[in-house]
CSV table of C-alpha atoms in Angstrom, one decimal:
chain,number,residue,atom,x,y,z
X,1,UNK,CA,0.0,0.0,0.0
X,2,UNK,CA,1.4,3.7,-0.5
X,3,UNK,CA,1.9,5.4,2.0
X,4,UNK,CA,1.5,9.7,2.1
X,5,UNK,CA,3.5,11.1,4.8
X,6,UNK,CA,2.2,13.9,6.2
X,7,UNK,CA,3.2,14.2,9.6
X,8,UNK,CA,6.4,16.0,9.3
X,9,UNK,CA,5.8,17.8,12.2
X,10,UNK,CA,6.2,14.6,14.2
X,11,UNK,CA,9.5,13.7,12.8
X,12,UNK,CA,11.0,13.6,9.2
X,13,UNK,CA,12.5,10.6,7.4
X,14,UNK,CA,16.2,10.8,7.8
X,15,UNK,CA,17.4,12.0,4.4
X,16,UNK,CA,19.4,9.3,2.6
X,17,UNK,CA,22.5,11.3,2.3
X,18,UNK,CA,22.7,11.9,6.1
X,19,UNK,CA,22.3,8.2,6.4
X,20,UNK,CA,25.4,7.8,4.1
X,21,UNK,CA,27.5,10.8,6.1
X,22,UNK,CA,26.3,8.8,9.1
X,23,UNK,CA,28.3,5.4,8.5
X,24,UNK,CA,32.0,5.3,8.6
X,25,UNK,CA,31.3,6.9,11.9
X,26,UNK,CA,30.0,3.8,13.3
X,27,UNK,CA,32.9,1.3,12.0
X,28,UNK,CA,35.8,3.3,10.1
X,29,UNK,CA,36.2,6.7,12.2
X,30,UNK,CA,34.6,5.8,16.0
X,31,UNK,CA,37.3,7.6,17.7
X,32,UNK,CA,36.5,9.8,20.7
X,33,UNK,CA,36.2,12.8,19.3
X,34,UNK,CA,38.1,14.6,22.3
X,35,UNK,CA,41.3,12.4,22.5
X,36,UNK,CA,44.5,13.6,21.9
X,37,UNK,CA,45.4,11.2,19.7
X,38,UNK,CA,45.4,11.9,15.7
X,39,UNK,CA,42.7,9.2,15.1
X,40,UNK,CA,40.3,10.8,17.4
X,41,UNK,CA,41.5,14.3,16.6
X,42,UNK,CA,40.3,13.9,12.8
X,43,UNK,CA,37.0,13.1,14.5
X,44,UNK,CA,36.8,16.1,16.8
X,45,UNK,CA,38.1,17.9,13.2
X,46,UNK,CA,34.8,16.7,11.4
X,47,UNK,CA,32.2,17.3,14.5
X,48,UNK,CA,33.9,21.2,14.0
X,49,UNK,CA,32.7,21.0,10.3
X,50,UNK,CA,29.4,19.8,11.5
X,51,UNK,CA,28.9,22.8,13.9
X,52,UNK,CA,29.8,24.9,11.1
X,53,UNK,CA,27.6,23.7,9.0
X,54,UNK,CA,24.4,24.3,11.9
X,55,UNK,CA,25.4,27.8,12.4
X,56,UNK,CA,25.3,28.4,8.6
X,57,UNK,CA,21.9,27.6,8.5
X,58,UNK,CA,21.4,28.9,11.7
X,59,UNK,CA,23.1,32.6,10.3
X,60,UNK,CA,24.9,32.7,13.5
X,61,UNK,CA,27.8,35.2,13.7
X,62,UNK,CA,30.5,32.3,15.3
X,63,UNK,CA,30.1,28.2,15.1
X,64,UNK,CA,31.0,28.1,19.0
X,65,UNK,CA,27.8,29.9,19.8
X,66,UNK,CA,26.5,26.1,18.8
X,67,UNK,CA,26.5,23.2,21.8
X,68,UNK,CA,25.3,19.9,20.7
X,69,UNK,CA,22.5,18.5,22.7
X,70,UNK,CA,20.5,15.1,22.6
X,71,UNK,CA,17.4,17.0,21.5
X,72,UNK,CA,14.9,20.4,21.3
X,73,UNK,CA,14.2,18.7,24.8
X,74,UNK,CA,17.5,19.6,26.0
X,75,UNK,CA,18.1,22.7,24.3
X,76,UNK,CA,14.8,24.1,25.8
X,77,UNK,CA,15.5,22.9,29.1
X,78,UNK,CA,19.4,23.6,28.9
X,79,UNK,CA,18.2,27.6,28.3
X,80,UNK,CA,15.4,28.1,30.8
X,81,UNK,CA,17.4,26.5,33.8
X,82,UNK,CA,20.9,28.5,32.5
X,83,UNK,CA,18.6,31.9,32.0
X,84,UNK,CA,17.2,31.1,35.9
X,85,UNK,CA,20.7,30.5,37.0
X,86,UNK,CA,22.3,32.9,35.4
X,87,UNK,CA,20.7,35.4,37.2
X,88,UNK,CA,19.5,34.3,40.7
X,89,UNK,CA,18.1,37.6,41.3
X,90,UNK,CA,15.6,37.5,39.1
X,91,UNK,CA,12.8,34.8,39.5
X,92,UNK,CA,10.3,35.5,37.0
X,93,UNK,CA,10.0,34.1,33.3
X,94,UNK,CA,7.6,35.1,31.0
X,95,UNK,CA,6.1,32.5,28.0
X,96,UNK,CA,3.2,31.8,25.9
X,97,UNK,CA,0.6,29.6,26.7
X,98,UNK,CA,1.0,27.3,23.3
X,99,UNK,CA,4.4,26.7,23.8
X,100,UNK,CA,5.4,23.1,23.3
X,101,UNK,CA,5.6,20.9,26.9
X,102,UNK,CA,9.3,20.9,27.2
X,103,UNK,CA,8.9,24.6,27.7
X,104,UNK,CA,5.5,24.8,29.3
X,105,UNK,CA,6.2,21.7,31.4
X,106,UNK,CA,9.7,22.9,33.0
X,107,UNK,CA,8.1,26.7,33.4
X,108,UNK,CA,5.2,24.7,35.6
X,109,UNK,CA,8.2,23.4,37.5
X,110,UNK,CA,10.2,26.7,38.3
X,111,UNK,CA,6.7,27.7,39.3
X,112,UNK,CA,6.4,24.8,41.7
X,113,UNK,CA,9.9,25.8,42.9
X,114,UNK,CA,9.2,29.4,44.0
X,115,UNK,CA,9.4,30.8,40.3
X,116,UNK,CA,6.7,33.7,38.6
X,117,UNK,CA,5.6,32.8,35.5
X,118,UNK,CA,3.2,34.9,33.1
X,119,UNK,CA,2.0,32.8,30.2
X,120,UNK,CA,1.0,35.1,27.5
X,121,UNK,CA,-2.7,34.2,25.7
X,122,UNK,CA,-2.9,33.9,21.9
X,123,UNK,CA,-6.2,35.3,20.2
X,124,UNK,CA,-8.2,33.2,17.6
X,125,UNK,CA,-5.7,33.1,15.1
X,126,UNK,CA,-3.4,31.5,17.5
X,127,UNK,CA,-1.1,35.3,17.7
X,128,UNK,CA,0.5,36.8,20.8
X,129,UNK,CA,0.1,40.1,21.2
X,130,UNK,CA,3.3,42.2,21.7
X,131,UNK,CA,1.5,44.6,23.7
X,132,UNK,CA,1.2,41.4,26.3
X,133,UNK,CA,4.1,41.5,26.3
X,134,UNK,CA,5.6,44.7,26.8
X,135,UNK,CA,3.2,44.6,30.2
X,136,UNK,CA,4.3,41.3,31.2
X,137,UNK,CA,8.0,42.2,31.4
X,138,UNK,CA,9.6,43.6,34.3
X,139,UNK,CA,12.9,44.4,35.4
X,140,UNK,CA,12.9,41.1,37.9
X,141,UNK,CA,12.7,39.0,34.7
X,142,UNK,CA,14.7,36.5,34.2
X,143,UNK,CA,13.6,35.5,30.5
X,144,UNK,CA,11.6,36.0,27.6
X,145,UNK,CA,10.7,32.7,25.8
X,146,UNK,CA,8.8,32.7,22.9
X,147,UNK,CA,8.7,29.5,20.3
X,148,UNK,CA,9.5,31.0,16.3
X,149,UNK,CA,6.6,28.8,15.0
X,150,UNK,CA,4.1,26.8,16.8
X,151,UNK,CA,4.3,23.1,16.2
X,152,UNK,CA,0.3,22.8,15.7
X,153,UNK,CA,-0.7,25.3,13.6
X,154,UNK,CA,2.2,26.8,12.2
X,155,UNK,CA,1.5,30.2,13.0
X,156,UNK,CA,4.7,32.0,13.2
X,157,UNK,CA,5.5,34.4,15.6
X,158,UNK,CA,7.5,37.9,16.0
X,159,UNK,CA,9.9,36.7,17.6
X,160,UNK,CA,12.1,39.9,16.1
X,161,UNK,CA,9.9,42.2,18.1
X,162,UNK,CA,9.7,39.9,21.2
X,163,UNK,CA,13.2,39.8,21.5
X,164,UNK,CA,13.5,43.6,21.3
X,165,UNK,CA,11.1,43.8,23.8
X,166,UNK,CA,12.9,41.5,26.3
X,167,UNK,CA,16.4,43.0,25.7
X,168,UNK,CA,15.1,46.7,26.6
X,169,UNK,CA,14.1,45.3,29.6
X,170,UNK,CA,17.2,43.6,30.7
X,171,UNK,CA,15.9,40.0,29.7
X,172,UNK,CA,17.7,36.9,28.4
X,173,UNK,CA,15.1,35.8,25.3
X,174,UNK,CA,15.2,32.2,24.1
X,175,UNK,CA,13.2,30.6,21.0
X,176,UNK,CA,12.2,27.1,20.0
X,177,UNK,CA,13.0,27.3,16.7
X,178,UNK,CA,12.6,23.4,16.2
X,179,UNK,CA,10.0,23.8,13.6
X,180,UNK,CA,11.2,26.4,12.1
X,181,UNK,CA,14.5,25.3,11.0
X,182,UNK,CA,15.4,24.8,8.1
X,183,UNK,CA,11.3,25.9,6.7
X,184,UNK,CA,12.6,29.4,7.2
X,185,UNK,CA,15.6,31.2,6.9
X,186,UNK,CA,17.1,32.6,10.1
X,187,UNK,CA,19.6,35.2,10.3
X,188,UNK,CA,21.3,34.9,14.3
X,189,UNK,CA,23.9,37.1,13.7
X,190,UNK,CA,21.6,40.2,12.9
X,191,UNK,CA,19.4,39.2,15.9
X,192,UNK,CA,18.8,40.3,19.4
X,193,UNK,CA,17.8,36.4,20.0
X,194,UNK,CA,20.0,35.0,22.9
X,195,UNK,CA,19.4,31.0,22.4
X,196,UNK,CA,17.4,29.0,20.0
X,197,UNK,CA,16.8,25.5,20.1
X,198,UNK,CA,16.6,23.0,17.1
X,199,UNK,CA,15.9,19.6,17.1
X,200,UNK,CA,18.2,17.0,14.3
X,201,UNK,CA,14.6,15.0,13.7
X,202,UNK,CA,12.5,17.7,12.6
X,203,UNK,CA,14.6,18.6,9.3
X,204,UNK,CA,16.1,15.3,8.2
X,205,UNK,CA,18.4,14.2,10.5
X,206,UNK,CA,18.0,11.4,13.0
X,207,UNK,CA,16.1,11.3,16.4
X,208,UNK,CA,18.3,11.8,19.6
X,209,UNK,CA,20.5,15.1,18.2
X,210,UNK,CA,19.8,18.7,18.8
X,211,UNK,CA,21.3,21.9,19.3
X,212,UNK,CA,21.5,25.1,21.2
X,213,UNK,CA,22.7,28.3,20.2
X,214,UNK,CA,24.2,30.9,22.9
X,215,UNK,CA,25.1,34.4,21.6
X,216,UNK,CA,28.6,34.7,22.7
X,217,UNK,CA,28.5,36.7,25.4
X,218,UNK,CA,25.6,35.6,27.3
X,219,UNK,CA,25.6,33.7,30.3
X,220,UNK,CA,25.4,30.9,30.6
X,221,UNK,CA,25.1,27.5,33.1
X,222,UNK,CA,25.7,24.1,31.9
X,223,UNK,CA,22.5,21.9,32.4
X,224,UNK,CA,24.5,18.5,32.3
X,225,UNK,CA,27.9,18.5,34.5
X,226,UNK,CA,30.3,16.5,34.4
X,227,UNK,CA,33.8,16.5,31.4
X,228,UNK,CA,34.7,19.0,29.7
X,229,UNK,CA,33.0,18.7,26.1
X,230,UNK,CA,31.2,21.2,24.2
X,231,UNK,CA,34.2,23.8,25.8
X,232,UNK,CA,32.8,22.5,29.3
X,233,UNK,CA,28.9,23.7,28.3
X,234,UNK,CA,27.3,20.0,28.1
X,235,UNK,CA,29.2,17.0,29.5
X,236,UNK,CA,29.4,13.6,27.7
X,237,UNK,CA,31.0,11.9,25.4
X,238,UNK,CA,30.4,13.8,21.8
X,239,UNK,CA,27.5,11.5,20.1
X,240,UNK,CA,30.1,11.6,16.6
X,241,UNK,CA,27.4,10.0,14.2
X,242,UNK,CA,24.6,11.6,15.0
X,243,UNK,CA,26.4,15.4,15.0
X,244,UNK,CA,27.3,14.3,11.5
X,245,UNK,CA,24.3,14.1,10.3
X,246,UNK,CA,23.1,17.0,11.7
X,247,UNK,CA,25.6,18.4,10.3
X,248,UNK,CA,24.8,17.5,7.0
X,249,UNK,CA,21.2,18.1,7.6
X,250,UNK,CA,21.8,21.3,8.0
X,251,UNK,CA,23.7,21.7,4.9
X,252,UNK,CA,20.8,19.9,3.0
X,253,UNK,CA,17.9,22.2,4.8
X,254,UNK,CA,20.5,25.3,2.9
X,255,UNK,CA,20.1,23.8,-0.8
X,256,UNK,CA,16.4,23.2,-0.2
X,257,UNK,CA,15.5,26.5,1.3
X,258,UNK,CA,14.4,27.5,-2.5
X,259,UNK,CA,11.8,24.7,-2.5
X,260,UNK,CA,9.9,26.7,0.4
X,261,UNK,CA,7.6,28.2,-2.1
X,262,UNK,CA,6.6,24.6,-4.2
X,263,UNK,CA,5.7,22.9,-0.8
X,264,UNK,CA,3.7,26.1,0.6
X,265,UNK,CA,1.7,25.8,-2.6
X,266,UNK,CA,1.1,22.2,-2.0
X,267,UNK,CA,-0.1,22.8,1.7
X,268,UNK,CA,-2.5,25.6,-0.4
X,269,UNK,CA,-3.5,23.2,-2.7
X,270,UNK,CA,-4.7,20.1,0.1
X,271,UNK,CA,-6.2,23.6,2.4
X,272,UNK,CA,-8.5,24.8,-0.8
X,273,UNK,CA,-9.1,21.5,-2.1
X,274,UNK,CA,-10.4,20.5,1.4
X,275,UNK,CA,-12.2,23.9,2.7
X,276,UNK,CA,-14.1,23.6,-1.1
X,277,UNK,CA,-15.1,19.9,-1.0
X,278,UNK,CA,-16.1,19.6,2.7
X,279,UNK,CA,-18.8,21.8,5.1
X,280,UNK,CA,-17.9,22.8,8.5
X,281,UNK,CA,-14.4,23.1,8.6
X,282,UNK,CA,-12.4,26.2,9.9
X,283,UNK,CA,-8.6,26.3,9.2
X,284,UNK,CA,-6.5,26.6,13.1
X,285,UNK,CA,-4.4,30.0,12.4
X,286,UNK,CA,-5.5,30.8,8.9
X,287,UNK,CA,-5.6,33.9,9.6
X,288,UNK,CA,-1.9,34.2,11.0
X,289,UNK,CA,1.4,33.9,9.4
X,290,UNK,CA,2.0,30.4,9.0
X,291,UNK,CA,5.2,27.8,8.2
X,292,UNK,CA,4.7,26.5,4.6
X,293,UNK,CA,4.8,23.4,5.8
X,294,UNK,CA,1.7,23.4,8.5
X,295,UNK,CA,-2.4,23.1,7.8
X,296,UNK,CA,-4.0,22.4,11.0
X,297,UNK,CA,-7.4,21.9,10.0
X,298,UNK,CA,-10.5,21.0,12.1
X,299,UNK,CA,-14.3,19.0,11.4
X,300,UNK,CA,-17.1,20.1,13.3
X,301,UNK,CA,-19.1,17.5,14.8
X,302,UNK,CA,-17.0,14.5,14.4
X,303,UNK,CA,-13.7,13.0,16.4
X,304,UNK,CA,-10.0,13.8,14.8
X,305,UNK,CA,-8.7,10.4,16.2
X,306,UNK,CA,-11.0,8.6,14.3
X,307,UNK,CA,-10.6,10.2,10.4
X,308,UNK,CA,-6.9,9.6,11.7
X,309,UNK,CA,-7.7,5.8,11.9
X,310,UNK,CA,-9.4,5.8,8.3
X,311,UNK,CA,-6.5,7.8,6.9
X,312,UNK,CA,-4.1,5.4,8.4
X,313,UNK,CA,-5.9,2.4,6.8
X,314,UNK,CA,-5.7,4.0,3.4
X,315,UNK,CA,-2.0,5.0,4.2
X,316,UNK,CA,-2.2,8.5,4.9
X,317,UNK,CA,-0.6,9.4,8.2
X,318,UNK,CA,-0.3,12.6,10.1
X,319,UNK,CA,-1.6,14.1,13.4
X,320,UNK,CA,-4.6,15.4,15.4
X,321,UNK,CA,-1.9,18.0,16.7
X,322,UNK,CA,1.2,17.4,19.1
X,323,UNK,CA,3.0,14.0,19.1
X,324,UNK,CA,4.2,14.8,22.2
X,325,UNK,CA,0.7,14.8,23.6
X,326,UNK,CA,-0.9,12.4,21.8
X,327,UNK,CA,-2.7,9.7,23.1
X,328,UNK,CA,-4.8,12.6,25.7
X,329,UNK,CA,-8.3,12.9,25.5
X,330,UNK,CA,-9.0,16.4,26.3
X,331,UNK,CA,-8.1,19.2,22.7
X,332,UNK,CA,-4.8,20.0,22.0
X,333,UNK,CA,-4.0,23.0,24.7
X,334,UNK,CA,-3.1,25.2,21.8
X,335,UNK,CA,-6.6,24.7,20.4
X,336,UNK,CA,-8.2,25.7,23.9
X,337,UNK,CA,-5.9,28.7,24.2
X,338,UNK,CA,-6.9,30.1,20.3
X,339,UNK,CA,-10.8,29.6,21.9
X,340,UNK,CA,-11.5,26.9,19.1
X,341,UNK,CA,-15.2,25.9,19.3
X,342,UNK,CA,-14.9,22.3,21.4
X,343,UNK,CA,-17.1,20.7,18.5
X,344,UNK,CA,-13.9,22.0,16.2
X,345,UNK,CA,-11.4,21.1,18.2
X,346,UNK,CA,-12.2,17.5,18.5
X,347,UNK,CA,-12.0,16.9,15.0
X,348,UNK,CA,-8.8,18.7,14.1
X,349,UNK,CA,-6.1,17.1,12.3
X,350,UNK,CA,-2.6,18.7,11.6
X,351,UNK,CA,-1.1,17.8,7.9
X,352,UNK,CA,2.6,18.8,7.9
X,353,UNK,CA,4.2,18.5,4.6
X,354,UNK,CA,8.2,18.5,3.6
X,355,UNK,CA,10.7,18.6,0.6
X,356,UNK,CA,10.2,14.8,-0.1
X,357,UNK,CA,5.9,14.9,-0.6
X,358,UNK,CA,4.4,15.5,-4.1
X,359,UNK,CA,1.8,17.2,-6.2
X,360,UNK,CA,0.3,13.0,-6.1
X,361,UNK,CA,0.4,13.3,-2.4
X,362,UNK,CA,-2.1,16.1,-2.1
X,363,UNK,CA,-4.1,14.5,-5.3
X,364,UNK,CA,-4.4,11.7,-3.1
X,365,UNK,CA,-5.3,12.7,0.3
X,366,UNK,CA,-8.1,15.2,-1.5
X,367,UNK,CA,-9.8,12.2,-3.7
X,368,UNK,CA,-9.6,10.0,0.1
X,369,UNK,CA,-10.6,12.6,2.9
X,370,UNK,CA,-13.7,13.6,1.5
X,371,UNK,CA,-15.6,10.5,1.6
X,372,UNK,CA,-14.1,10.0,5.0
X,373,UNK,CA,-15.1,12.6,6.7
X,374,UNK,CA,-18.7,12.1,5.3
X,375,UNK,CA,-19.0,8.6,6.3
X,376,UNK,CA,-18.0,9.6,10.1
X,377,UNK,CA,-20.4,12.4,9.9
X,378,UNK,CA,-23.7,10.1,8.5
X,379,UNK,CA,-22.9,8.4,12.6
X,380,UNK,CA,-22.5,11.3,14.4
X,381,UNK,CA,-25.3,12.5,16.8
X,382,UNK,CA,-23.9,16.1,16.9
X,383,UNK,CA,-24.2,16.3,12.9
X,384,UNK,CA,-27.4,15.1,13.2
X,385,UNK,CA,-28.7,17.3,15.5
X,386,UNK,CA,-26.9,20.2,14.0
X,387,UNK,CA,-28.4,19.1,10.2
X,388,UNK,CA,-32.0,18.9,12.4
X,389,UNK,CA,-31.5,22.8,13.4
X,390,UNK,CA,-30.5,23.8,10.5
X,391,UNK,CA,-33.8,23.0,8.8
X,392,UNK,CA,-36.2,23.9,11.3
X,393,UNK,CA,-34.6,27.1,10.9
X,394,UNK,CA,-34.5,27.3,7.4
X,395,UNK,CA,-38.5,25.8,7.4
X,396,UNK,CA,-39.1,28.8,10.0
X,397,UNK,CA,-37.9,31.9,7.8
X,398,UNK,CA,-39.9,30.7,4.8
């Protein structure tokens, strides 16, 4: 059966060239990449190439502002504690409330640890408002984290501003740029941003590599201690393989940064082709700047997990939002923070495209969705009902 990928927002098929990059790591060049000796020192030699390659995507000014991490996990968690500890002084953070959980979830913890935290609200297009903002900050903040793109619905935010904001203040300001790299260009090095995070398996490299970027300069606290790696900012043995192909990721994510506007005008195609075909749908941040890649779309009256469960079985996969929350029964928290109607928000699924899907993918899913979505609506109740309304009303007016 043929399969249509379309959860790229989860993870990404590893791209065949980093899996080629990958290899001799693993049997031909396994040295430790911090020995002294000349057989590890070529190793340490190539990681340097891959951290130059992640700040040239990343535009940063220096390649040390880059420390390997094991994940966006990390690189979120690695900022917020080093921001916190940085400056003991100062024990308030501010954030949005549709950040992704490993920044929502260790904010909840500082909180539970004597921390303030003010969790900005997004209006119904899924947008902060910088005006929040600028009220939320104070001179006892600690740090300003906004995510570059939400992982849900795309919507991209200004960050620019948000960082300006933050730095007039006397604030660190960190961004989870995980989704955004490589979809977007980014330009560090003509940026008030003080750390971003990026994740390798969001853009084509493996699961279990990240990164974190620190403007030289800023303060900074290791998160893991312990040897002296990563110029004594993140202990343990370099992971060699997996850097690699980061590394080469990255360089990939350059040379297909001109393919940004043939995928966004796939997600438009499978957005119109859907919103024209099927009733009752509303499009989650339409109405925002979004990532080409992202159309988080919702179904009024019917539940997302189950047109996820026909897709599947006609080989379609993506998402009813997170992957990192999946498997909850209650909406996506990004969906209850936009306000989403709760008969929406049940029935939202998130299609997130990449370079690899096709003009025949989107065909695909718009000949198969359709009849789906009808099908589960003939058994709902709430259609039903809501079909029942509709005509009394309309017999009512004549």
């Amino acid at each position: 059966m043929k399969t249509v990928y379309l959860d790229n927002n989860a993870t990404t098929k590893t791209a065949p060239e980093v899996v080629e990059a990958m290899l001799p790591y693993f049997t031909e060049k396994y040295g430790n990449a911090s020995s002294m000796h000349t057989f590890g020192g070529a190793v340490g030699h190539d990681v340097e190439a891959a951290r130059k390659s992640v700040a040239a995507l990343l535009g940063a000014a220096h390649a040390d502002e880059i420390i390997f991490t094991s994940c966006g996990s990390e690189s979120d968690n690695t900022a917020l504690f080093s921001a916190v500890r940085s400056y003991p002084g100062k024990r308030h953070i501010v954030t949005t409330r549709v950040e992704h959980p490993a920044v929502l979830n260790t904010c909840k913890y500082l909180q539970s640890q004597g921390y303030g935290v003010t969790y900005l609200p997004v209006d119904g297009n899924g947008m902060i408002s910088l005006q929040d903002l600028e009220a939320a900050v104070t001179a006892h903040t600690a740090l300003v984290s906004v995510m570059m793109a939400n992982n849900e619905t795309g919507v991209v935010f200004p960050v620019e501003e948000a960082a300006r904001i933050a730095k007039s203040r006397g604030a660190l300001f960190h961004t989870d740029a995980v989704q955004t790299a490589g979809k977007l260009p980014i330009d560090l090095k003509n940026s008030r941003i003080d750390m971003l995070s990026i994740s390798g398996h969001k853009l084509h490299a493996p699961k279990g590599i990240g990164a974190l970027y620190v403007r030289r300069g800023t303060r900074f606290v290791p998160f893991l201690i312990g040897g002296h790696q990563e110029h004594s900012r993140r202990a343990g043995t370099e992971n060699v393989p997996y850097i690699i192909g980061l590394g080469k990721a990255c360089e990939l994510a350059r040379a297909h940064m001109s393919e940004t506007g043939r995928i966004a005008a796939l997600r438009d195609r499978l957005e119109h082709g859907i919103t024209a075909a099927v009733p009752n749908v509303r499009v989650n941040g339409g109405g925002s700047p979004r990532l080409p890649t992202t159309l988080n779309i919702s179904f009024e009256f019917i539940e997302g997990e189950a047109i996820l469960l026909h897709l599947s079985d006609l080989g379609i996969a993506a998402s009813s939002g997170s992957a990192c929350t999946s498997g909850s029964l209650e909406p996506s928290h990004v969906l209850r923070a936009m306000g989403v109607p709760f008969t929406f928000a049940h029935g939202s699924i998130r299609f997130s495209l990449s370079v690899y899907n096709t003009g025949s993918d989107i065909d695909f899913v718009l000949a198969e969705l359709p009849p789906v979505i009808m099908k589960l609506r003939a058994m709902s109740p709430f259609w039903h009902e809501a079909q029942g309304k509709a005509c009394r009303a309309g017999a009512e007016s004549l």
